Short mmCIF file of C-alpha atoms and ligand atoms in Angstrom, two decimals:
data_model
loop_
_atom_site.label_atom_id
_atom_site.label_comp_id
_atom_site.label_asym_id
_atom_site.label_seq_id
_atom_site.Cartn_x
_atom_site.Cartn_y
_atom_site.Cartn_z
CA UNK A 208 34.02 -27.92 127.81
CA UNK A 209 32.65 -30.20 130.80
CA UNK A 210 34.22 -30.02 133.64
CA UNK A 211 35.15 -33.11 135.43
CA UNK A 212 37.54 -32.72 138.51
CA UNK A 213 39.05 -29.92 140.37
CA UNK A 214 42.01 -30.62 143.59
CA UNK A 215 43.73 -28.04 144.85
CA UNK A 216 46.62 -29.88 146.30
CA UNK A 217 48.99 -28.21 149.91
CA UNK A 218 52.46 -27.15 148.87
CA UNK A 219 53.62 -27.69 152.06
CA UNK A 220 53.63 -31.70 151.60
CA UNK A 221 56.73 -33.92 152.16
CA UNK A 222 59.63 -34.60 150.51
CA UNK A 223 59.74 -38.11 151.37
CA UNK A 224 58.94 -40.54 147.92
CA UNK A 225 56.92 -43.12 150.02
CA UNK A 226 54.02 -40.49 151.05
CA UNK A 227 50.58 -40.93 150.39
CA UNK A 228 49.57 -37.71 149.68
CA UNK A 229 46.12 -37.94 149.04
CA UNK A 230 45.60 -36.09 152.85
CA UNK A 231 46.82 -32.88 150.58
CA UNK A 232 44.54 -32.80 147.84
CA UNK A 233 41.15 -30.64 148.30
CA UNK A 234 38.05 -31.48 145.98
CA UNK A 235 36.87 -28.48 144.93
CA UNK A 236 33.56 -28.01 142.71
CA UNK A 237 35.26 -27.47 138.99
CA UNK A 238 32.19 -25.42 138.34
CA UNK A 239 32.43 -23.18 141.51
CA UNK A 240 35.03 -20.15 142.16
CA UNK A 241 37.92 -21.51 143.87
CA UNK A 242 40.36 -19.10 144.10
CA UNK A 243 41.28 -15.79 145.72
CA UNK A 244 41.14 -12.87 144.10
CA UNK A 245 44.52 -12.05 145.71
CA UNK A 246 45.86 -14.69 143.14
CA UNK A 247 48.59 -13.67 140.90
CA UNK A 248 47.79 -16.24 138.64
CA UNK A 249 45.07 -14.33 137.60
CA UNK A 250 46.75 -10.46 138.76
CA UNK A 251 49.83 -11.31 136.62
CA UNK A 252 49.82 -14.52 134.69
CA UNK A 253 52.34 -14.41 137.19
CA UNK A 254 52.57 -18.93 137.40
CA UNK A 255 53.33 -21.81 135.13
CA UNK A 256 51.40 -24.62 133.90
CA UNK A 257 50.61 -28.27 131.81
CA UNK A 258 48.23 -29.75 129.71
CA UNK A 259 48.70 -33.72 129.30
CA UNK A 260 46.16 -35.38 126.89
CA UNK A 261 44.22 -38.07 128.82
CA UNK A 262 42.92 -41.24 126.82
CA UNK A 263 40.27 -43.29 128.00
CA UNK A 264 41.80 -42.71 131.91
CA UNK A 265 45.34 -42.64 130.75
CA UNK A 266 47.29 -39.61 131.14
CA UNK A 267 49.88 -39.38 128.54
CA UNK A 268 53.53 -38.83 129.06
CA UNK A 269 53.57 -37.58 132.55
CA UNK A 270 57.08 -37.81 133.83
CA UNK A 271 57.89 -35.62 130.87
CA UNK A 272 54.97 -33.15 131.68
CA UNK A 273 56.37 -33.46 135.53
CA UNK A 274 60.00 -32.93 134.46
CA UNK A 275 58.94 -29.87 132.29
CA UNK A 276 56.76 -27.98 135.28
CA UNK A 277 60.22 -28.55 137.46
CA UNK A 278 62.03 -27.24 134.77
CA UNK A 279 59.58 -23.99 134.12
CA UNK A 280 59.41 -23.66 137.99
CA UNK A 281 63.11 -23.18 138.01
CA UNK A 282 63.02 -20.49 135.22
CA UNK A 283 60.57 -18.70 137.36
CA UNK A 284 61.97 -19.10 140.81
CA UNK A 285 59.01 -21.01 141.65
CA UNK A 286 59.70 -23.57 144.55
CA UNK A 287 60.60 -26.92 143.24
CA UNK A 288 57.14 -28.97 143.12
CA UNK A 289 56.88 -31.74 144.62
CA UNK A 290 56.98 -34.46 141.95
CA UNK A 291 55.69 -37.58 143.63
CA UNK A 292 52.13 -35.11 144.92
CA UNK A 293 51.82 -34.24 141.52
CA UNK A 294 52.01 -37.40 140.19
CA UNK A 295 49.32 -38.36 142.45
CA UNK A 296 46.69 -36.01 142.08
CA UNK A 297 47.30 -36.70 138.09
CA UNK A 298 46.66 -40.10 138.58
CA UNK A 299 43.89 -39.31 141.35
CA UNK A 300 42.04 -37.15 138.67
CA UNK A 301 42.57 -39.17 135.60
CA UNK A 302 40.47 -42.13 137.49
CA UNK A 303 38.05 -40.00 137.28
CA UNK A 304 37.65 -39.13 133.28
CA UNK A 305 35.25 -40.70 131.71
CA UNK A 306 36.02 -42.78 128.02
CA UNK A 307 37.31 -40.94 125.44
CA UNK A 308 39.82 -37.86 125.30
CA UNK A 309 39.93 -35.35 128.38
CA UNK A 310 42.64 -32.55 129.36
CA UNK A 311 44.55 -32.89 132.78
CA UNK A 312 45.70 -29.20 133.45
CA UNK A 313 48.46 -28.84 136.23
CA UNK A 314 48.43 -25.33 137.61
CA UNK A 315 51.54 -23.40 140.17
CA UNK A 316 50.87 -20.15 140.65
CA UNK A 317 53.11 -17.93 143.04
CA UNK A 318 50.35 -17.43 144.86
CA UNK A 319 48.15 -14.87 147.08
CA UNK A 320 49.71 -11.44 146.93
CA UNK A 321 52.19 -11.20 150.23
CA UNK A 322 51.05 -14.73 150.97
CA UNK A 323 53.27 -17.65 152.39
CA UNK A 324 53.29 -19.73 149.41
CA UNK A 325 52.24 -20.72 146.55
CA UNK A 326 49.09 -22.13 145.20
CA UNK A 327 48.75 -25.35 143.19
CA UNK A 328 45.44 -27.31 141.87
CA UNK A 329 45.23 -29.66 138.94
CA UNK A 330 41.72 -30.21 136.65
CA UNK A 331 40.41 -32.63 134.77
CA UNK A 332 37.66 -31.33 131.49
CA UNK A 333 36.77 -33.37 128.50
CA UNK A 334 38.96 -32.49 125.52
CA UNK A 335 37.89 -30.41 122.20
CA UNK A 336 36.95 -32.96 119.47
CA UNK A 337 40.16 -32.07 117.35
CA UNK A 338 39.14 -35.01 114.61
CA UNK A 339 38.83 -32.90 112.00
CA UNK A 340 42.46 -30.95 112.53
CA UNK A 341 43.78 -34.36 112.76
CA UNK A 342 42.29 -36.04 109.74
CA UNK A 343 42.41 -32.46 107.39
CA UNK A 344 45.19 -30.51 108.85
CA UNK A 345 45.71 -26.81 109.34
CA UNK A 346 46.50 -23.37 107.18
CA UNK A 347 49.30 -21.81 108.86
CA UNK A 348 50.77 -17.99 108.72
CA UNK A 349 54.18 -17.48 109.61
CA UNK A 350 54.02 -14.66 112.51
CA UNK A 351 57.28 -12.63 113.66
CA UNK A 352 57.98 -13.30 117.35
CA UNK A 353 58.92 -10.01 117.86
CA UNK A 354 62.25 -11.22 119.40
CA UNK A 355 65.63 -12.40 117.67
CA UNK A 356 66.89 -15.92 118.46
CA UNK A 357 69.90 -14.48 120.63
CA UNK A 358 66.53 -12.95 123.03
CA UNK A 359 66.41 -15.66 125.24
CA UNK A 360 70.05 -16.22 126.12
CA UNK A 361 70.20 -12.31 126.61
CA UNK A 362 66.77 -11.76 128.06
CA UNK A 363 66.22 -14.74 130.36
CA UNK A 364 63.87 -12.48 132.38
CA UNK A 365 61.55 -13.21 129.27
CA UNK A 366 61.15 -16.70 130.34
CA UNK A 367 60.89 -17.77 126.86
CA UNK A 368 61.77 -21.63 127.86
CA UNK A 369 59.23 -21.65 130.65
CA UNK A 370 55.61 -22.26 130.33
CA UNK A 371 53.96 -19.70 132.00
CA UNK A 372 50.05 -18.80 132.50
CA UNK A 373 50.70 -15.59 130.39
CA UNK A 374 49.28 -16.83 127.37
CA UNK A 375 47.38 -13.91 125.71
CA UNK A 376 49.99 -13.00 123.40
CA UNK A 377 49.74 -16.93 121.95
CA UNK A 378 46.14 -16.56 121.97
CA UNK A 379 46.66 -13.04 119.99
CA UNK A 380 48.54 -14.76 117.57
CA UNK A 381 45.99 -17.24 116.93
CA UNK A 382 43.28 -14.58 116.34
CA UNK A 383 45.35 -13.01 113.97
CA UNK A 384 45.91 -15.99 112.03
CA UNK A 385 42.12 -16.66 111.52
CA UNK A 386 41.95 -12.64 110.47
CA UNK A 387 44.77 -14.06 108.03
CA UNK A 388 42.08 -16.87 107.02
CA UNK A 389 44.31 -19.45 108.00
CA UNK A 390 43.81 -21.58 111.43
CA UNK A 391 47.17 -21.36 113.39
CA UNK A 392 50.09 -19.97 113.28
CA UNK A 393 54.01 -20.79 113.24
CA UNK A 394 56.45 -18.24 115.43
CA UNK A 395 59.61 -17.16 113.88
CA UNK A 396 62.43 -15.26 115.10
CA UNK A 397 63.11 -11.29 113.64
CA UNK A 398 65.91 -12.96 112.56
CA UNK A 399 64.19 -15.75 110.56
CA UNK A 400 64.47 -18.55 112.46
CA UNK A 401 61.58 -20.52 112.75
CA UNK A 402 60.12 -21.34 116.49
CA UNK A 403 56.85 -23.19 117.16
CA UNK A 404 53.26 -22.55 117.01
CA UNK A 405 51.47 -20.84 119.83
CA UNK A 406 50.32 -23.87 121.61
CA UNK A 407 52.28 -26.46 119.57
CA UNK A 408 55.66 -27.54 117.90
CA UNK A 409 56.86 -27.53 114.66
CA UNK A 410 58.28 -31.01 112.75
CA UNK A 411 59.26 -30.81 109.68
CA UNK A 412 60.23 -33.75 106.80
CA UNK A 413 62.73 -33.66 104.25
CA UNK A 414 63.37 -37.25 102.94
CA UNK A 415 63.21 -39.60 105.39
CA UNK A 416 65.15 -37.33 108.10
CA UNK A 417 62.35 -35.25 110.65
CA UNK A 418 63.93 -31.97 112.63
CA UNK A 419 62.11 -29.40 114.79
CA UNK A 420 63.61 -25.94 116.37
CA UNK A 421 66.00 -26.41 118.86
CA UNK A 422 64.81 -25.69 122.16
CA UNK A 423 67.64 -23.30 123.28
CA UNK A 424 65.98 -20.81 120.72
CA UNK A 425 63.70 -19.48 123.12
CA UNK A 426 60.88 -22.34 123.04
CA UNK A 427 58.90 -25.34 124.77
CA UNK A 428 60.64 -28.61 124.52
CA UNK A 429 57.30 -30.40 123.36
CA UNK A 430 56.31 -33.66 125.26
CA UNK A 431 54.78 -34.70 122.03
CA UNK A 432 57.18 -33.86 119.59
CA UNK A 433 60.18 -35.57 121.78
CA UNK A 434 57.64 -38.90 122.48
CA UNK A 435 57.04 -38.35 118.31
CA UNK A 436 60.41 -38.57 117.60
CA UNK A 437 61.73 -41.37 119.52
CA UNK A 438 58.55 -43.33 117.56
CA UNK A 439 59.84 -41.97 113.88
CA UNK A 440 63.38 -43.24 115.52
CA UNK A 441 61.97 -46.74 116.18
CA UNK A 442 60.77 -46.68 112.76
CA UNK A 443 64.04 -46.29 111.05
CA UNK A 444 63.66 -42.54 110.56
CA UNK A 445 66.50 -40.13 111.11
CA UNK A 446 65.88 -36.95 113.57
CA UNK A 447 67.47 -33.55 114.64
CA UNK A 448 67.14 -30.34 115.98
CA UNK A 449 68.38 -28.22 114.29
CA UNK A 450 68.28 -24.04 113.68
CA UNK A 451 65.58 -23.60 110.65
CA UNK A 452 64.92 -20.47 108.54
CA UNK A 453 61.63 -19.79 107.46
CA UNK A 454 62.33 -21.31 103.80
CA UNK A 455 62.74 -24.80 105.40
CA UNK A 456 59.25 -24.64 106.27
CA UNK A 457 57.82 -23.76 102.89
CA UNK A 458 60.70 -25.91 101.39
CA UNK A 459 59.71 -29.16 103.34
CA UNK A 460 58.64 -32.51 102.09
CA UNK A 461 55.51 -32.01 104.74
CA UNK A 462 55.44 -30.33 108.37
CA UNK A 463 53.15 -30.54 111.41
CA UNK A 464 52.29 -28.92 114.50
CA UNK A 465 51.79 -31.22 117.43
CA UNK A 466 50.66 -31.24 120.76
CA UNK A 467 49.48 -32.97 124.09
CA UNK A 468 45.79 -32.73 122.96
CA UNK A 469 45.24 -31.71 119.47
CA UNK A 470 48.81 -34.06 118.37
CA UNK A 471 49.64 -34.20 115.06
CA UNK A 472 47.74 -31.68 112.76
CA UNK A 473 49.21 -31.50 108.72
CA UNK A 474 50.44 -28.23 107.88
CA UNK A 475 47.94 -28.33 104.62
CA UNK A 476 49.31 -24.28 103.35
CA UNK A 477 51.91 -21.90 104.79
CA UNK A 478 50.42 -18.02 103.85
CA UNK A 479 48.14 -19.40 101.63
CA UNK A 480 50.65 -21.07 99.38
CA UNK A 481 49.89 -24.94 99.21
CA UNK A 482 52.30 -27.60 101.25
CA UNK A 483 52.47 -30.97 100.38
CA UNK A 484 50.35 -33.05 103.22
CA UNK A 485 50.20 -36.79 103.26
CA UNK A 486 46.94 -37.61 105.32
CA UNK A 487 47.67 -41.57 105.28
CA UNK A 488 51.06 -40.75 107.39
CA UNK A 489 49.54 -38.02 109.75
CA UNK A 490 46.86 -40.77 110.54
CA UNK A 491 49.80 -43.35 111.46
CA UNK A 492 51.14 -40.37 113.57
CA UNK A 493 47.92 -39.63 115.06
CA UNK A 494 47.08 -43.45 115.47
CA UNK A 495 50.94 -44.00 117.31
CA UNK A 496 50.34 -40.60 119.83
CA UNK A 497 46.24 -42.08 120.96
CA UNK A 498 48.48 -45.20 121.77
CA UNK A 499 48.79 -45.31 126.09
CA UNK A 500 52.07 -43.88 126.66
CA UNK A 501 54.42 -43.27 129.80
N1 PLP B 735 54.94 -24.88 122.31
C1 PLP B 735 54.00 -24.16 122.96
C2 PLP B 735 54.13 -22.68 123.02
C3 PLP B 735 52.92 -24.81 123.58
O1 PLP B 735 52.00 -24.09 124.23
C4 PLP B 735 52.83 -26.22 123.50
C5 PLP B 735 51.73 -26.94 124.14
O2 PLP B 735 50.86 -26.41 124.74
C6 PLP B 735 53.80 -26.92 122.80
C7 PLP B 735 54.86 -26.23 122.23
C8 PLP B 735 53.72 -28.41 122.66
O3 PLP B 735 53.99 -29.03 123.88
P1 PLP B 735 53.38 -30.46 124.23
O4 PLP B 735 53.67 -31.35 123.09
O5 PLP B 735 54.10 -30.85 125.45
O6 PLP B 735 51.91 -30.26 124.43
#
């Protein structure tokens, strides 16, 4: 991964919609330590995050990334970022990625232990190639949560909703999907419902009607599955979210797991039985999501 761009931006910047706040943002070397080591980003995972895909300079869906940070903010008693300064240093770093596909990560952190607030810096790296998930798709294992689908309305303290920093169970999952021999993996509930993938949502198709999890289960409302679903809507296609037992998945007509930078990747074989995978559509998908889109 090259590293492009690195601001850490003031949290104490105005309210008022008009500012400039480019006075806020700090250029920091992306290639030099930046951070305390007080941080409890990196004490605790103790902070929340985005990714938005970035395509030849234009970040992809913001406002829906930037609704989703205030939204996992809340869920953590973060203080409510400040939309417009965000929206600024996204656009401040995208001018600076080169042609092709980079990765604009947004980073909130609570901050220095016993400090007065919190910390906030947004980067800019060139993206993975992900052609080859795109054009060939991905073996998936079904993986048990650990948790029931009633968990996150009883346990909101688990933050299921939120998109935190603590990631290293999702990246456990994904190393014990390539012990499986597969190359990602789909949550599901103890209970059977299915959830999403570590870093990605779940679509499925049966006939000409496309569903995904509902978010209340205890998941991320995906920017790319919601963007993906108005397109299939504008296409004539039904949609719905809808609560999904495991057998819908191995049952469906063909399924994906999208996201902000990888977007649509096939589900090719769920626990190393075969799914049906139609590699002229996923390319229409994948062709739609590289499309600039606000
Ligand atoms: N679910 C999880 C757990 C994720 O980590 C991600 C993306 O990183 C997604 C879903 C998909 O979200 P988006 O489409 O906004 O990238």
């Amino acid at each position: 991964m090259t590293w492009r761009h690195a601001l850490i931006l003031d949290p104490a910047a105005s309210d008022d919609p008009r500012t400039e706040f480019g006075a806020t943002f700090t250029a920091v070397d992306p290639a030099a330590p930046a951070l305390s080591i007080g941080e409890l980003s990196t004490q605790r995972g103790d902070g929340i995050f985005e990714s938005i895909g970035v395509i030849d300079g234009h970040p992809q869906e913001v406002a829906a990334h930037l609704e989703r940070l205030a939204h996992s903010a809340q869920l953590c008693d973060l203080p409510v970022p400040h939309i417009v300064q965000w929206r600024q240093a996204v656009t401040a770093v995208a001018a600076e990625c080169p042609p092709g596909e980079c990765v604009i990560k947004l980073i909130l952190s609570r901050g220095i232990e016993h400090g007065p607030s919190p910390t906030a810096w947004v980067t800019a790296a060139s993206a993975a190639d992900n052609s080859a998930a795109r054009r060939d798709g991905v073996r998936v294992v079904v993986l048990d949560r650990g948790f029931d689908s009633g968990a996150p309305a009883r346990a909101p303290w688990l933050l299921l909703g939120a998109k935190t920093l603590s990631y290293a169970t999702n990246m456990a999952a994904l190393r014990e999907a390539r012990r499986r021999g597969a190359d990602d993996a789909v949550f599901a509930a103890s209970d059977g419902v299915l959830l999403e993938g570590p870093t990605s949502s779940l679509v499925l198709r049966r006939g000409d009607r496309f569903v995904t999890p509902a978010p209340g289960a205890g998941i991320l409302h995906g920017t790319t599955q919601l963007s993906l679903f108005a397109h299939l809507e504008s296409r004539g296609f039904e949609t719905a979210y809808e609560t999904l037992p495991v057998s819908a998945l191995v049952e469906a007509d063909a399924a994906w797991l999208v996201s902000s930078v990888r977007l649509a990747a096939g589900i090719t074989e769920v626990d190393g039985a075969p799914l049906p995978y139609d590699p002229a559509f996923t390319a229409e998908l994948n062709a739609y999501l590289l499309t600039p889109r606000d």
